[in-house]
XYZ file of C-alpha atoms in Angstrom:
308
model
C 47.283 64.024 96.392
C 44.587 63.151 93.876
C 46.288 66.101 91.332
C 49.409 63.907 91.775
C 48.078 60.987 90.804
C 46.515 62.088 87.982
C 49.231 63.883 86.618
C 51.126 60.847 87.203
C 48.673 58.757 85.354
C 48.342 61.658 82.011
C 51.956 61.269 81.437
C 52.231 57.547 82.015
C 49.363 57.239 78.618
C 51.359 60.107 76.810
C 54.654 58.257 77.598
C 53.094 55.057 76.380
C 51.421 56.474 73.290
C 54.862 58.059 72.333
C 57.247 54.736 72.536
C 54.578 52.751 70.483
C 54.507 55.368 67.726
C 58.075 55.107 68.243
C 58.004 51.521 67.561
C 58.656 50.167 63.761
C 55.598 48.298 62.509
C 56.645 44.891 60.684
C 54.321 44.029 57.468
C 54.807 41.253 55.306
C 53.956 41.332 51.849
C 54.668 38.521 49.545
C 56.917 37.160 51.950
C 59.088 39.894 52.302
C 59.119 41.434 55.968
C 59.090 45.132 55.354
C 59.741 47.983 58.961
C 58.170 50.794 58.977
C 58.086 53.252 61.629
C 55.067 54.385 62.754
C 54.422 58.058 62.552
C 51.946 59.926 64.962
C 48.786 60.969 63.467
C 46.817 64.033 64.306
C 43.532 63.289 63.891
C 40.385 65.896 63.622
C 37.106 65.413 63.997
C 34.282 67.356 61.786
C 30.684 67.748 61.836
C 29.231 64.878 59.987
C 28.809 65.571 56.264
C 25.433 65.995 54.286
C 24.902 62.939 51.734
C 23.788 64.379 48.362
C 22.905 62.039 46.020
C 23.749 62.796 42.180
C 22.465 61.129 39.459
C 25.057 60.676 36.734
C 23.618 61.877 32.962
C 23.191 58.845 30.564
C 26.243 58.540 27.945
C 25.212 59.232 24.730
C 23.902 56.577 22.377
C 25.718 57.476 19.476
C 29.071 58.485 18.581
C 30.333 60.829 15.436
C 33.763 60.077 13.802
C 34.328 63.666 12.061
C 37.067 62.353 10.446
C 35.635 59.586 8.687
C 32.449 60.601 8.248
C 30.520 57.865 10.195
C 27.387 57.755 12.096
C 27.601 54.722 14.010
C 24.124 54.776 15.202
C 21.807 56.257 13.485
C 18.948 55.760 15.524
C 20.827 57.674 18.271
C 21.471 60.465 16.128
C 18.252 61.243 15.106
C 17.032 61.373 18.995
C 20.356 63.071 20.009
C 19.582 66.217 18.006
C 20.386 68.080 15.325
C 23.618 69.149 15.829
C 24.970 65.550 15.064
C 23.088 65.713 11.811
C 24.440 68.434 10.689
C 28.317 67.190 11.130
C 26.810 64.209 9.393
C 26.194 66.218 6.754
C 28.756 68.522 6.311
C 31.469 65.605 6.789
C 30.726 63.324 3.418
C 32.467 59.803 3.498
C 32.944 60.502 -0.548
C 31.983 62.510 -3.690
C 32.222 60.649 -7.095
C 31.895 61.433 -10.868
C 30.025 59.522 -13.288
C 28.760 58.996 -16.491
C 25.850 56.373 -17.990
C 22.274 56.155 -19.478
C 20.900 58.267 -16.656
C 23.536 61.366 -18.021
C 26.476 62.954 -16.695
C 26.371 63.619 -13.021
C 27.603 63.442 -9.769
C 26.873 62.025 -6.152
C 27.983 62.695 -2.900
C 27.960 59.396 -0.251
C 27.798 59.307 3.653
C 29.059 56.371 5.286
C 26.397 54.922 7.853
C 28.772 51.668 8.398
C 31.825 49.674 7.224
C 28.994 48.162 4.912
C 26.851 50.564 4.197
C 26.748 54.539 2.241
C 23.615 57.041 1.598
C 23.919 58.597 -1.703
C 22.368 61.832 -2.883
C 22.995 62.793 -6.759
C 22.223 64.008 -10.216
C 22.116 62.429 -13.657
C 20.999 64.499 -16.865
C 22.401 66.379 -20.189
C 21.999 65.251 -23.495
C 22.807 61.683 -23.061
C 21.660 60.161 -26.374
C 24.636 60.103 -28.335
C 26.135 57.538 -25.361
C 23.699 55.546 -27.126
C 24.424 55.790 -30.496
C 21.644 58.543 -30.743
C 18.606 56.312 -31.930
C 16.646 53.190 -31.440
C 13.977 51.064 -33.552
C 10.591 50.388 -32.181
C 9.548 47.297 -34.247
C 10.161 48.059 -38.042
C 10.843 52.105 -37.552
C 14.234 53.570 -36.578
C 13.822 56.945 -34.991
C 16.761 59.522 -34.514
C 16.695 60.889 -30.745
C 17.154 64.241 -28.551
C 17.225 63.896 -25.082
C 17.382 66.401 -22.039
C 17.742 64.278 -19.496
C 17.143 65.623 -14.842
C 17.817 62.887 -12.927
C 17.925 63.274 -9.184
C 18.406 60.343 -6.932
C 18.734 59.079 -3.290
C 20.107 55.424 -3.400
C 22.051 53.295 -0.540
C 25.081 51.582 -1.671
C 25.681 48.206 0.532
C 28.583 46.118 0.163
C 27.012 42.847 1.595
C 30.737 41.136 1.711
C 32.622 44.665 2.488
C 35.081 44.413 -0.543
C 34.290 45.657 -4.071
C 31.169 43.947 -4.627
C 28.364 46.370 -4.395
C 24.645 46.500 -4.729
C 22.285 49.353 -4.682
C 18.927 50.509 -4.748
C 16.782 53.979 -4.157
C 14.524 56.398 -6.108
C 14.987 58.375 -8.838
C 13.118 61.625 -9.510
C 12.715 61.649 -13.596
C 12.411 64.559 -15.398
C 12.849 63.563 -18.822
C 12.593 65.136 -22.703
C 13.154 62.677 -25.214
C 12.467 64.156 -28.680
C 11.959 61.007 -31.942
C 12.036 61.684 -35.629
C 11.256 58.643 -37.924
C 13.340 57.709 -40.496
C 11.876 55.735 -43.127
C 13.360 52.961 -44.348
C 14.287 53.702 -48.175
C 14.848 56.937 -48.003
C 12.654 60.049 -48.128
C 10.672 58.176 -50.845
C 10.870 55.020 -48.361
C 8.308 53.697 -46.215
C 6.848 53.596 -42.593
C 6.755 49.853 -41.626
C 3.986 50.127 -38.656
C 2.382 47.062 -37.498
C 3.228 44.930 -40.555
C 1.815 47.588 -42.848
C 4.628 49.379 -45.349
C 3.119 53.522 -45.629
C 4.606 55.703 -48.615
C 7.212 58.298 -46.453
C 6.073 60.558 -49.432
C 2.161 60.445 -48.580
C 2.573 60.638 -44.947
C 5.561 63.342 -44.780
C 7.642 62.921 -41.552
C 6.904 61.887 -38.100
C 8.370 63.605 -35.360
C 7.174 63.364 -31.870
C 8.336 62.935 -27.889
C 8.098 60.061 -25.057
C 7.608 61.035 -21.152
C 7.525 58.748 -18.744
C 4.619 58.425 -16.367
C 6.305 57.291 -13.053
C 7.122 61.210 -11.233
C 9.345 58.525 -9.089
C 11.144 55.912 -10.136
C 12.554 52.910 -8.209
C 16.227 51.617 -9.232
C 18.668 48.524 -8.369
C 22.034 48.083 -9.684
C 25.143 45.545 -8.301
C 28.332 46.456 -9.536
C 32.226 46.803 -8.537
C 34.130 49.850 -6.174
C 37.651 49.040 -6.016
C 40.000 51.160 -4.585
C 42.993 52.446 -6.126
C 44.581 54.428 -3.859
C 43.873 55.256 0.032
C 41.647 58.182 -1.722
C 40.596 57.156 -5.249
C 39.212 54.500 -6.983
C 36.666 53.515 -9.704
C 32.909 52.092 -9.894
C 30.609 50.323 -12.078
C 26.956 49.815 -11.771
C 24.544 47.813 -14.332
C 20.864 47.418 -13.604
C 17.958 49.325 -14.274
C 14.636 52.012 -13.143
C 11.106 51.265 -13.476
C 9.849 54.794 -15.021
C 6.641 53.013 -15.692
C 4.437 53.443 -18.837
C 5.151 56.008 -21.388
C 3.183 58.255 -23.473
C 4.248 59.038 -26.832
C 2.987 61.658 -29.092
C 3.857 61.676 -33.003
C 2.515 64.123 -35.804
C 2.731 63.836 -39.376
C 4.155 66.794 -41.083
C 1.327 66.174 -44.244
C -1.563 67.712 -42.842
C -3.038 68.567 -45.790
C -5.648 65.497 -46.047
C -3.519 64.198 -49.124
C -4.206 60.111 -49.501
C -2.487 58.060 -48.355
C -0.615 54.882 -49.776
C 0.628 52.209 -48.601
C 3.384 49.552 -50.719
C 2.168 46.327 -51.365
C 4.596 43.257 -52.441
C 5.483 44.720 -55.605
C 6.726 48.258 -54.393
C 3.349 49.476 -56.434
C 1.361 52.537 -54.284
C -1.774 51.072 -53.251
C -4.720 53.605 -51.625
C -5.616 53.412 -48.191
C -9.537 54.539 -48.193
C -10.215 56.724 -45.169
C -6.683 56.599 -43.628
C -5.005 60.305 -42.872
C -1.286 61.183 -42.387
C -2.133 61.974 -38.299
C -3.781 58.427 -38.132
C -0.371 56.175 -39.174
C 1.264 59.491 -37.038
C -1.424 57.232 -34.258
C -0.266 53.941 -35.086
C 3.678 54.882 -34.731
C 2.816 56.714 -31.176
C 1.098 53.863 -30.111
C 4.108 51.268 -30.986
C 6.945 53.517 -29.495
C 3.989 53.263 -25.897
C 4.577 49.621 -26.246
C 8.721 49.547 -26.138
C 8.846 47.629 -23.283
C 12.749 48.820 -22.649
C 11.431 52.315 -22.127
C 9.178 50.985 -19.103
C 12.337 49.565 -17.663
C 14.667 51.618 -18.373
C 19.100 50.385 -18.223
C 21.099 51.803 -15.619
C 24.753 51.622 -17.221
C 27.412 53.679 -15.191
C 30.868 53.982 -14.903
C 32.474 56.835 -12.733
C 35.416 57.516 -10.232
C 35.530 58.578 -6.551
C 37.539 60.442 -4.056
C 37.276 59.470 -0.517
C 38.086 61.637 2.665
């Protein structure tokens, strides 16, 4: 009798169970009153899971644009490895031609920023026919020969971000400038050195060179970068290097202890007791030391540049 009843009572639940799964459920969303019917669900249990806890990797603090060429953050690049470096590197924002006082050259520019570019480049040649080929210190014109190595790592920021430009960095001189004196007059002329007029003829020629002390050189220039096109465009840049003092060192071709004269008012010779052809040679090394426009030396470029 108890089997009965129980039987009775398992199929009354499963009868139950049945006609509310066979009942539509109403739901109302946004005032609509949807029906759905209700479908049975078999349900199985499973042992408990585990919880593992991961910990996610930081992102990275930097990011790389290959196409443009930008490091974003810089900082993160150097402690995110080499590897980001190198694309960096390989992936130039720019390369430009250019010509100026420095020589004939070229750089090649990295973008950091919308703002900001790291240049690395070269200036040299014979340059002094760009300008005109000679120069007077004081009274004395002297014909020039240059062979000019100028490397350089500048940063070009464009404080605005338009055209408007200004640089700085350091340049790595390694510079031959040859002088020969002309005298004024002629080969039988004279050597106007501090005030004093020597005869060319007693003191022969004077030919020496100029180095510049500074083995580096600090620069700043502001100029213009428009763009012509989505890839080209054009630059100037004035401003100028600090190459520090120079030394100079003249001779005098007469080295034969011949006197020497100097003019006086009247154009007549006049002996100079004591004085040699090396010692005015002296005098005109020590007046092309004290240029003051070879100490600070003019950055004039103009160039173009093709962007990536």
């Amino acid at each position: 009798m108890k089997l009965i009843k129980l039987t009775a009572i398992s199929a009354a639940v499963l009868a139950s169970t049945a006609a509310l799964a066979a009942e539509p459920v109403i739901v109302v969303d946004n005032n609509d009153a949807m029906a759905y019917e209700a479908q049975p669900v078999a349900v199985a249990y499973e042992a408990e899971p585990v919880a593992v806890a991961y910990e996610a990797e930081p992102a990275p603090s930097y990011a790389y644009n290959a196409d443009a060429g930008v490091l974003s953050n810089t900082t993160g690049a150097v402690l995110g490895g080499t590897k980001t470096l190198f694309q960096t590197a390989i992936n130039p924002a720019s390369v430009s031609a250019e010509v100026g006082t420095l020589g004939y050259g070229a750089n090649v520019a990295w973008s950091m920023n919308e703002k900001t570019e790291l240049q690395a480049g070269w200036a040299g040649g014979d340059v002094a026919d760009l300008f005109g080929g000679d120069f007077d210190a004081n009274d004395v014109n002297y014909d020039v020969d240059s062979d000019f190595s100028n490397p350089y790592l500048g940063v070009q920021y464009r404080p605005v971000a338009n055209w408007f430009t200004m640089g700085a960095g350091i340049i790595v001189p390694d510079n031959d400038i040859d002088v020969r004196a002309n005298p004024n007059g002629g080969a039988n002329g004279v050597y106007k050195i501090n005030d004093v007029s020597y005869s060319a003829e007693s003191v022969g020629g004077l030919e020496g060179s100029i180095d510049h002390r500074n083995k580096l050189a600090p620069y700043a220039t502001i100029g213009f970068r428009p763009n012509i096109t989505n890839n080209f465009g054009v630059f100037g840049e004035i401003g100028a290097a600090y190459m520090g003092k120079t030394s100079a060192n003249v001779t005098a071709s007469n080295v034969s202890g011949d006197p020497i004269f100097i003019k006086d008012g009247n154009g007549n010779d006049v002996l100079v007791p004591g004085e040699t052809a090396q010692g005015v040679a002296d005098l005109a090394a020590q007046e092309l030391e004290d240029k003051d426009y070879l100490e600070w030396f003019p950055i004039v470029k103009v160039g173009a540049t093709y962007r990536f």
